[in-house]
Amino acid sequence: MQRQEALLDRAVDAANLGVSAAGDLSVWALFMNASLVVKLVMLGLLLCSIMVWAIIIDKFVTIRRINRAASGFEDRFWSGGSLDDLYESDGAKPVSPMAAVFGAAMGEWRRSARIPGVDLVRGGVKERVDRAIGITITREMDRLRRWVIFLATVGPVAPFVGLFGTVWGIMHSFSSIAAEHNTNLSVVAPGISEALFATAIGLLTAIPAYVAYNVVSNSLDLFEDRLEGFGTEFAAILSRQSEERV
């Protein structure tokens, strides 16, 4: 009878220990109980997550700002004012991508117009203006797309990094089982918990990066189309002005 009571007390103690170990699922406890390799995985993923959100905020603010600036510039451009005055106010020292496209094209056209005896229609002016527009659009879009490739990289890679942490945590659990010769929850829970926590961090890092990459890329593609459309219209205006001067 006493032996049965002792065995029962031992079983109750083991059950309580398992519940206690399994019940401490705070973020800090999961991190502190993880092995060194899994801690490094978690820290790396957290750093990537911080960078992802910083890029997301920066790109959304930038896209909103450049679209607002482009709308304001288009209003001034199509208001019927002098192109020379607009160049002096906006194009000479552009502060937005669309103003930079205008400034590059207008600057090239004005330099060509000052060449003595130049034929503005057949002197290669149109080709130089088109080239200036194309180069400026490419340069501005490269600047706007900076760090977007980081989102494209983190999106598909982060889950696999988290999976590596998962595999390592499970291996750690199996090692604990082999060392303790015990499959109790108190032995298995820490490794399994850290494994699942690493997976969760990987997913929480990858999902925003993947969604943001698609949204930001689409927004920048639309803005590039807007710049190209403006550049085409402005090149046509300069071409007509060149023909009128002949």
PDB file of C-alpha atoms in Angstrom:
ATOM      1  CA  MET A   1       0.000   0.000   0.000  1.00  0.00           C
ATOM      2  CA  GLN A   2       2.784   2.429   0.920  1.00  0.00           C
ATOM      3  CA  ARG A   3       4.643   1.527  -2.273  1.00  0.00           C
ATOM      4  CA  GLN A   4       1.562   2.318  -4.373  1.00  0.00           C
ATOM      5  CA  GLU A   5       1.165   5.685  -2.635  1.00  0.00           C
ATOM      6  CA  ALA A   6       4.835   6.504  -3.262  1.00  0.00           C
ATOM      7  CA  LEU A   7       4.484   5.647  -6.944  1.00  0.00           C
ATOM      8  CA  LEU A   8       1.329   7.763  -7.152  1.00  0.00           C
ATOM      9  CA  ASP A   9       3.071  10.730  -5.480  1.00  0.00           C
ATOM     10  CA  ARG A  10       5.967  10.376  -7.904  1.00  0.00           C
ATOM     11  CA  ALA A  11       3.603  10.350 -10.880  1.00  0.00           C
ATOM     12  CA  VAL A  12       1.791  13.430  -9.572  1.00  0.00           C
ATOM     13  CA  ASP A  13       5.108  15.262  -9.090  1.00  0.00           C
ATOM     14  CA  ALA A  14       6.197  14.376 -12.627  1.00  0.00           C
ATOM     15  CA  ALA A  15       2.877  15.537 -14.020  1.00  0.00           C
ATOM     16  CA  ASN A  16       3.115  18.817 -12.124  1.00  0.00           C
ATOM     17  CA  LEU A  17       6.674  19.313 -13.369  1.00  0.00           C
ATOM     18  CA  GLY A  18       5.543  18.726 -16.946  1.00  0.00           C
ATOM     19  CA  VAL A  19       2.651  21.159 -16.603  1.00  0.00           C
ATOM     20  CA  SER A  20       4.978  23.756 -15.067  1.00  0.00           C
ATOM     21  CA  ALA A  21       7.519  23.411 -17.860  1.00  0.00           C
ATOM     22  CA  ALA A  22       4.896  23.406 -20.562  1.00  0.00           C
ATOM     23  CA  GLY A  23       3.004  26.292 -19.014  1.00  0.00           C
ATOM     24  CA  ASP A  24       5.890  28.787 -19.162  1.00  0.00           C
ATOM     25  CA  LEU A  25       5.389  29.848 -22.774  1.00  0.00           C
ATOM     26  CA  SER A  26       6.325  33.493 -22.501  1.00  0.00           C
ATOM     27  CA  VAL A  27       8.423  34.912 -25.318  1.00  0.00           C
ATOM     28  CA  TRP A  28      11.350  35.632 -23.006  1.00  0.00           C
ATOM     29  CA  ALA A  29      11.249  32.137 -21.477  1.00  0.00           C
ATOM     30  CA  LEU A  30      11.143  30.509 -24.908  1.00  0.00           C
ATOM     31  CA  PHE A  31      14.145  32.541 -25.998  1.00  0.00           C
ATOM     32  CA  MET A  32      16.179  31.962 -22.825  1.00  0.00           C
ATOM     33  CA  ASN A  33      15.486  28.212 -22.819  1.00  0.00           C
ATOM     34  CA  ALA A  34      16.545  27.826 -26.444  1.00  0.00           C
ATOM     35  CA  SER A  35      19.913  26.451 -27.436  1.00  0.00           C
ATOM     36  CA  LEU A  36      22.629  28.788 -28.710  1.00  0.00           C
ATOM     37  CA  VAL A  37      22.036  27.920 -32.366  1.00  0.00           C
ATOM     38  CA  VAL A  38      18.303  28.533 -32.105  1.00  0.00           C
ATOM     39  CA  LYS A  39      18.929  31.804 -30.247  1.00  0.00           C
ATOM     40  CA  LEU A  40      21.124  32.968 -33.129  1.00  0.00           C
ATOM     41  CA  VAL A  41      18.393  31.985 -35.598  1.00  0.00           C
ATOM     42  CA  MET A  42      15.786  33.913 -33.597  1.00  0.00           C
ATOM     43  CA  LEU A  43      17.986  37.003 -33.301  1.00  0.00           C
ATOM     44  CA  GLY A  44      18.748  36.920 -37.020  1.00  0.00           C
ATOM     45  CA  LEU A  45      15.072  36.661 -37.892  1.00  0.00           C
ATOM     46  CA  LEU A  46      14.156  39.449 -35.459  1.00  0.00           C
ATOM     47  CA  LEU A  47      16.802  41.696 -37.022  1.00  0.00           C
ATOM     48  CA  CYS A  48      15.437  40.920 -40.482  1.00  0.00           C
ATOM     49  CA  SER A  49      11.912  41.627 -39.252  1.00  0.00           C
ATOM     50  CA  ILE A  50      12.964  45.059 -37.925  1.00  0.00           C
ATOM     51  CA  MET A  51      14.631  45.868 -41.243  1.00  0.00           C
ATOM     52  CA  VAL A  52      11.592  44.660 -43.181  1.00  0.00           C
ATOM     53  CA  TRP A  53       9.231  46.935 -41.263  1.00  0.00           C
ATOM     54  CA  ALA A  54      11.638  49.864 -41.571  1.00  0.00           C
ATOM     55  CA  ILE A  55      11.754  49.385 -45.347  1.00  0.00           C
ATOM     56  CA  ILE A  56       7.970  48.992 -45.536  1.00  0.00           C
ATOM     57  CA  ILE A  57       7.348  52.242 -43.664  1.00  0.00           C
ATOM     58  CA  ASP A  58       9.988  54.100 -45.668  1.00  0.00           C
ATOM     59  CA  LYS A  59       8.685  52.888 -49.041  1.00  0.00           C
ATOM     60  CA  PHE A  60       5.034  53.611 -48.290  1.00  0.00           C
ATOM     61  CA  VAL A  61       5.905  57.129 -47.104  1.00  0.00           C
ATOM     62  CA  THR A  62       8.143  57.677 -50.148  1.00  0.00           C
ATOM     63  CA  ILE A  63       5.557  56.414 -52.645  1.00  0.00           C
ATOM     64  CA  ARG A  64       2.901  58.645 -51.157  1.00  0.00           C
ATOM     65  CA  ARG A  65       5.263  61.631 -51.229  1.00  0.00           C
ATOM     66  CA  ILE A  66       6.428  61.202 -54.836  1.00  0.00           C
ATOM     67  CA  ASN A  67       2.889  60.720 -56.124  1.00  0.00           C
ATOM     68  CA  ARG A  68       1.766  63.869 -54.327  1.00  0.00           C
ATOM     69  CA  ALA A  69       4.782  65.769 -55.701  1.00  0.00           C
ATOM     70  CA  ALA A  70       4.109  64.434 -59.205  1.00  0.00           C
ATOM     71  CA  SER A  71       0.477  65.574 -59.063  1.00  0.00           C
ATOM     72  CA  GLY A  72       1.531  69.057 -57.947  1.00  0.00           C
ATOM     73  CA  PHE A  73       4.162  69.287 -60.679  1.00  0.00           C
ATOM     74  CA  GLU A  74       1.721  68.141 -63.363  1.00  0.00           C
ATOM     75  CA  ASP A  75      -0.722  70.831 -62.249  1.00  0.00           C
ATOM     76  CA  ARG A  76       1.981  73.474 -62.677  1.00  0.00           C
ATOM     77  CA  PHE A  77       3.162  71.973 -65.966  1.00  0.00           C
ATOM     78  CA  TRP A  78      -0.277  71.913 -67.576  1.00  0.00           C
ATOM     79  CA  SER A  79      -1.322  75.317 -66.190  1.00  0.00           C
ATOM     80  CA  GLY A  80      -0.136  77.001 -69.394  1.00  0.00           C
ATOM     81  CA  GLY A  81       2.806  78.855 -67.864  1.00  0.00           C
ATOM     82  CA  SER A  82       6.217  79.330 -69.418  1.00  0.00           C
ATOM     83  CA  LEU A  83       8.357  76.191 -69.636  1.00  0.00           C
ATOM     84  CA  ASP A  84      11.460  78.300 -69.055  1.00  0.00           C
ATOM     85  CA  ASP A  85      10.015  79.671 -65.827  1.00  0.00           C
ATOM     86  CA  LEU A  86       9.022  76.167 -64.748  1.00  0.00           C
ATOM     87  CA  TYR A  87      12.520  74.950 -65.497  1.00  0.00           C
ATOM     88  CA  GLU A  88      14.054  77.677 -63.335  1.00  0.00           C
ATOM     89  CA  SER A  89      11.693  76.961 -60.444  1.00  0.00           C
ATOM     90  CA  ASP A  90      11.483  73.161 -60.576  1.00  0.00           C
ATOM     91  CA  GLY A  91      13.700  71.640 -63.236  1.00  0.00           C
ATOM     92  CA  ALA A  92      17.082  73.224 -62.508  1.00  0.00           C
ATOM     93  CA  LYS A  93      17.210  71.724 -58.996  1.00  0.00           C
ATOM     94  CA  PRO A  94      14.553  68.994 -58.985  1.00  0.00           C
ATOM     95  CA  VAL A  95      13.260  67.632 -55.702  1.00  0.00           C
ATOM     96  CA  SER A  96      10.995  64.929 -57.170  1.00  0.00           C
ATOM     97  CA  PRO A  97      11.408  62.259 -59.882  1.00  0.00           C
ATOM     98  CA  MET A  98       8.967  63.879 -62.319  1.00  0.00           C
ATOM     99  CA  ALA A  99      10.644  67.273 -61.948  1.00  0.00           C
ATOM    100  CA  ALA A 100      13.975  65.515 -62.582  1.00  0.00           C
ATOM    101  CA  VAL A 101      12.647  64.029 -65.835  1.00  0.00           C
ATOM    102  CA  PHE A 102      11.395  67.442 -66.900  1.00  0.00           C
ATOM    103  CA  GLY A 103      14.670  69.108 -65.927  1.00  0.00           C
ATOM    104  CA  ALA A 104      16.800  66.575 -67.824  1.00  0.00           C
ATOM    105  CA  ALA A 105      14.739  66.896 -71.015  1.00  0.00           C
ATOM    106  CA  MET A 106      14.374  70.668 -70.846  1.00  0.00           C
ATOM    107  CA  GLY A 107      18.039  71.142 -70.001  1.00  0.00           C
ATOM    108  CA  GLU A 108      19.147  69.041 -72.990  1.00  0.00           C
ATOM    109  CA  TRP A 109      16.779  70.891 -75.317  1.00  0.00           C
ATOM    110  CA  ARG A 110      17.950  74.316 -74.112  1.00  0.00           C
ATOM    111  CA  ARG A 111      21.627  73.378 -74.503  1.00  0.00           C
ATOM    112  CA  SER A 112      20.964  72.120 -78.020  1.00  0.00           C
ATOM    113  CA  ALA A 113      19.005  75.251 -78.915  1.00  0.00           C
ATOM    114  CA  ARG A 114      21.989  77.414 -77.951  1.00  0.00           C
ATOM    115  CA  ILE A 115      24.330  75.681 -80.420  1.00  0.00           C
ATOM    116  CA  PRO A 116      24.905  78.052 -83.360  1.00  0.00           C
ATOM    117  CA  GLY A 117      23.326  76.834 -86.589  1.00  0.00           C
ATOM    118  CA  VAL A 118      21.837  73.679 -85.070  1.00  0.00           C
ATOM    119  CA  ASP A 119      18.852  72.091 -86.802  1.00  0.00           C
ATOM    120  CA  LEU A 120      16.436  71.335 -83.943  1.00  0.00           C
ATOM    121  CA  VAL A 121      14.407  69.017 -86.165  1.00  0.00           C
ATOM    122  CA  ARG A 122      17.108  66.987 -87.915  1.00  0.00           C
ATOM    123  CA  GLY A 123      20.128  67.653 -85.722  1.00  0.00           C
ATOM    124  CA  GLY A 124      19.651  64.680 -83.399  1.00  0.00           C
ATOM    125  CA  VAL A 125      18.048  66.848 -80.709  1.00  0.00           C
ATOM    126  CA  LYS A 126      15.010  64.598 -80.339  1.00  0.00           C
ATOM    127  CA  GLU A 127      17.193  61.533 -79.848  1.00  0.00           C
ATOM    128  CA  ARG A 128      19.261  63.288 -77.186  1.00  0.00           C
ATOM    129  CA  VAL A 129      16.137  64.463 -75.370  1.00  0.00           C
ATOM    130  CA  ASP A 130      14.640  60.965 -75.464  1.00  0.00           C
ATOM    131  CA  ARG A 131      17.906  59.516 -74.180  1.00  0.00           C
ATOM    132  CA  ALA A 132      18.047  62.064 -71.349  1.00  0.00           C
ATOM    133  CA  ILE A 133      14.476  61.173 -70.368  1.00  0.00           C
ATOM    134  CA  GLY A 134      15.195  57.446 -70.434  1.00  0.00           C
ATOM    135  CA  ILE A 135      18.390  57.718 -68.409  1.00  0.00           C
ATOM    136  CA  THR A 136      16.735  59.947 -65.810  1.00  0.00           C
ATOM    137  CA  ILE A 137      13.757  57.611 -65.400  1.00  0.00           C
ATOM    138  CA  THR A 138      16.094  54.633 -64.975  1.00  0.00           C
ATOM    139  CA  ARG A 139      18.211  56.477 -62.397  1.00  0.00           C
ATOM    140  CA  GLU A 140      15.204  57.673 -60.412  1.00  0.00           C
ATOM    141  CA  MET A 141      13.540  54.249 -60.397  1.00  0.00           C
ATOM    142  CA  ASP A 142      16.781  52.554 -59.331  1.00  0.00           C
ATOM    143  CA  ARG A 143      16.917  54.935 -56.396  1.00  0.00           C
ATOM    144  CA  LEU A 144      13.283  54.296 -55.484  1.00  0.00           C
ATOM    145  CA  ARG A 145      13.707  50.507 -55.746  1.00  0.00           C
ATOM    146  CA  ARG A 146      16.677  50.492 -53.382  1.00  0.00           C
ATOM    147  CA  TRP A 147      16.198  47.884 -50.611  1.00  0.00           C
ATOM    148  CA  VAL A 148      13.113  46.425 -52.304  1.00  0.00           C
ATOM    149  CA  ILE A 149      15.244  43.423 -53.272  1.00  0.00           C
ATOM    150  CA  PHE A 150      15.726  42.826 -49.530  1.00  0.00           C
ATOM    151  CA  LEU A 151      11.981  42.251 -49.190  1.00  0.00           C
ATOM    152  CA  ALA A 152      12.077  39.866 -52.148  1.00  0.00           C
ATOM    153  CA  THR A 153      14.899  37.935 -50.491  1.00  0.00           C
ATOM    154  CA  VAL A 154      13.513  37.755 -46.950  1.00  0.00           C
ATOM    155  CA  GLY A 155      10.034  36.683 -48.102  1.00  0.00           C
ATOM    156  CA  PRO A 156      10.981  33.219 -49.410  1.00  0.00           C
ATOM    157  CA  VAL A 157      14.108  32.680 -47.273  1.00  0.00           C
ATOM    158  CA  ALA A 158      12.861  33.480 -43.744  1.00  0.00           C
ATOM    159  CA  PRO A 159      10.544  30.420 -43.448  1.00  0.00           C
ATOM    160  CA  PHE A 160      13.455  28.112 -44.296  1.00  0.00           C
ATOM    161  CA  VAL A 161      15.659  29.806 -41.714  1.00  0.00           C
ATOM    162  CA  GLY A 162      12.868  29.306 -39.175  1.00  0.00           C
ATOM    163  CA  LEU A 163      12.583  25.693 -40.320  1.00  0.00           C
ATOM    164  CA  PHE A 164      16.277  25.247 -39.633  1.00  0.00           C
ATOM    165  CA  GLY A 165      15.638  26.438 -36.083  1.00  0.00           C
ATOM    166  CA  THR A 166      12.738  24.003 -35.862  1.00  0.00           C
ATOM    167  CA  VAL A 167      14.882  21.056 -36.944  1.00  0.00           C
ATOM    168  CA  TRP A 168      17.639  22.026 -34.534  1.00  0.00           C
ATOM    169  CA  GLY A 169      15.165  22.372 -31.653  1.00  0.00           C
ATOM    170  CA  ILE A 170      13.717  18.942 -32.338  1.00  0.00           C
ATOM    171  CA  MET A 171      17.223  17.473 -32.462  1.00  0.00           C
ATOM    172  CA  HIS A 172      17.864  19.155 -29.101  1.00  0.00           C
ATOM    173  CA  SER A 173      14.703  17.501 -27.711  1.00  0.00           C
ATOM    174  CA  PHE A 174      15.807  14.087 -28.898  1.00  0.00           C
ATOM    175  CA  SER A 175      19.203  14.654 -27.296  1.00  0.00           C
ATOM    176  CA  SER A 176      17.483  15.514 -24.002  1.00  0.00           C
ATOM    177  CA  ILE A 177      15.378  12.366 -24.221  1.00  0.00           C
ATOM    178  CA  ALA A 178      18.467  10.248 -24.824  1.00  0.00           C
ATOM    179  CA  ALA A 179      20.360  11.891 -21.955  1.00  0.00           C
ATOM    180  CA  GLU A 180      17.509  11.671 -19.426  1.00  0.00           C
ATOM    181  CA  HIS A 181      16.133   8.340 -20.618  1.00  0.00           C
ATOM    182  CA  ASN A 182      12.747   9.943 -20.144  1.00  0.00           C
ATOM    183  CA  THR A 183       9.983  10.997 -22.536  1.00  0.00           C
ATOM    184  CA  ASN A 184       8.173  13.121 -19.956  1.00  0.00           C
ATOM    185  CA  LEU A 185       6.782  16.461 -21.086  1.00  0.00           C
ATOM    186  CA  SER A 186       9.263  18.316 -18.881  1.00  0.00           C
ATOM    187  CA  VAL A 187      12.089  16.850 -20.978  1.00  0.00           C
ATOM    188  CA  VAL A 188      10.518  17.211 -24.421  1.00  0.00           C
ATOM    189  CA  ALA A 189       8.663  20.528 -24.050  1.00  0.00           C
ATOM    190  CA  PRO A 190      11.597  23.017 -24.059  1.00  0.00           C
ATOM    191  CA  GLY A 191      13.061  21.793 -27.340  1.00  0.00           C
ATOM    192  CA  ILE A 192       9.689  21.517 -29.064  1.00  0.00           C
ATOM    193  CA  SER A 193       8.656  24.973 -27.817  1.00  0.00           C
ATOM    194  CA  GLU A 194      11.804  26.669 -29.054  1.00  0.00           C
ATOM    195  CA  ALA A 195      11.446  24.836 -32.363  1.00  0.00           C
ATOM    196  CA  LEU A 196       7.898  26.043 -32.900  1.00  0.00           C
ATOM    197  CA  PHE A 197       8.828  29.548 -31.724  1.00  0.00           C
ATOM    198  CA  ALA A 198      11.609  29.758 -34.328  1.00  0.00           C
ATOM    199  CA  THR A 199       9.124  28.711 -37.002  1.00  0.00           C
ATOM    200  CA  ALA A 200       6.642  31.348 -35.850  1.00  0.00           C
ATOM    201  CA  ILE A 201       9.261  34.108 -36.013  1.00  0.00           C
ATOM    202  CA  GLY A 202      10.229  32.969 -39.497  1.00  0.00           C
ATOM    203  CA  LEU A 203       6.639  33.201 -40.691  1.00  0.00           C
ATOM    204  CA  LEU A 204       6.059  36.557 -38.979  1.00  0.00           C
ATOM    205  CA  THR A 205       9.109  37.874 -40.807  1.00  0.00           C
ATOM    206  CA  ALA A 206       8.342  36.355 -44.202  1.00  0.00           C
ATOM    207  CA  ILE A 207       4.648  37.202 -44.572  1.00  0.00           C
ATOM    208  CA  PRO A 208       4.949  41.020 -44.257  1.00  0.00           C
ATOM    209  CA  ALA A 209       8.048  41.001 -46.483  1.00  0.00           C
ATOM    210  CA  TYR A 210       6.313  39.005 -49.214  1.00  0.00           C
ATOM    211  CA  VAL A 211       3.110  41.060 -49.150  1.00  0.00           C
ATOM    212  CA  ALA A 212       4.994  44.367 -48.998  1.00  0.00           C
ATOM    213  CA  TYR A 213       7.238  43.376 -51.905  1.00  0.00           C
ATOM    214  CA  ASN A 214       4.243  42.770 -54.156  1.00  0.00           C
ATOM    215  CA  VAL A 215       2.482  45.980 -53.099  1.00  0.00           C
ATOM    216  CA  VAL A 216       5.589  48.175 -53.315  1.00  0.00           C
ATOM    217  CA  SER A 217       6.703  46.681 -56.644  1.00  0.00           C
ATOM    218  CA  ASN A 218       3.269  47.230 -58.165  1.00  0.00           C
ATOM    219  CA  SER A 219       3.139  50.827 -56.898  1.00  0.00           C
ATOM    220  CA  LEU A 220       6.607  51.583 -58.266  1.00  0.00           C
ATOM    221  CA  ASP A 221       5.732  50.002 -61.628  1.00  0.00           C
ATOM    222  CA  LEU A 222       2.680  52.253 -61.855  1.00  0.00           C
ATOM    223  CA  PHE A 223       4.788  55.293 -60.987  1.00  0.00           C
ATOM    224  CA  GLU A 224       7.361  54.327 -63.617  1.00  0.00           C
ATOM    225  CA  ASP A 225       4.568  54.141 -66.189  1.00  0.00           C
ATOM    226  CA  ARG A 226       3.481  57.599 -65.047  1.00  0.00           C
ATOM    227  CA  LEU A 227       6.991  58.981 -65.545  1.00  0.00           C
ATOM    228  CA  GLU A 228       7.302  57.374 -68.964  1.00  0.00           C
ATOM    229  CA  GLY A 229       3.935  58.775 -70.018  1.00  0.00           C
ATOM    230  CA  PHE A 230       4.920  62.258 -68.922  1.00  0.00           C
ATOM    231  CA  GLY A 231       8.286  61.942 -70.637  1.00  0.00           C
ATOM    232  CA  THR A 232       6.644  60.901 -73.904  1.00  0.00           C
ATOM    233  CA  GLU A 233       4.202  63.827 -73.772  1.00  0.00           C
ATOM    234  CA  PHE A 234       6.909  66.328 -72.920  1.00  0.00           C
ATOM    235  CA  ALA A 235       9.186  65.032 -75.694  1.00  0.00           C
ATOM    236  CA  ALA A 236       6.312  65.549 -78.147  1.00  0.00           C
ATOM    237  CA  ILE A 237       5.844  69.130 -76.901  1.00  0.00           C
ATOM    238  CA  LEU A 238       9.540  69.880 -77.373  1.00  0.00           C
ATOM    239  CA  SER A 239       9.431  68.321 -80.822  1.00  0.00           C
ATOM    240  CA  ARG A 240       6.559  70.615 -81.836  1.00  0.00           C
ATOM    241  CA  GLN A 241       8.392  73.639 -80.457  1.00  0.00           C
ATOM    242  CA  SER A 242      11.474  72.663 -82.456  1.00  0.00           C
ATOM    243  CA  GLU A 243       9.427  72.505 -85.649  1.00  0.00           C
ATOM    244  CA  GLU A 244       7.833  75.869 -84.903  1.00  0.00           C
ATOM    245  CA  ARG A 245      11.284  77.465 -84.601  1.00  0.00           C
ATOM    246  CA  VAL A 246      12.316  76.276 -88.061  1.00  0.00           C
TER     247      VAL A 246
END
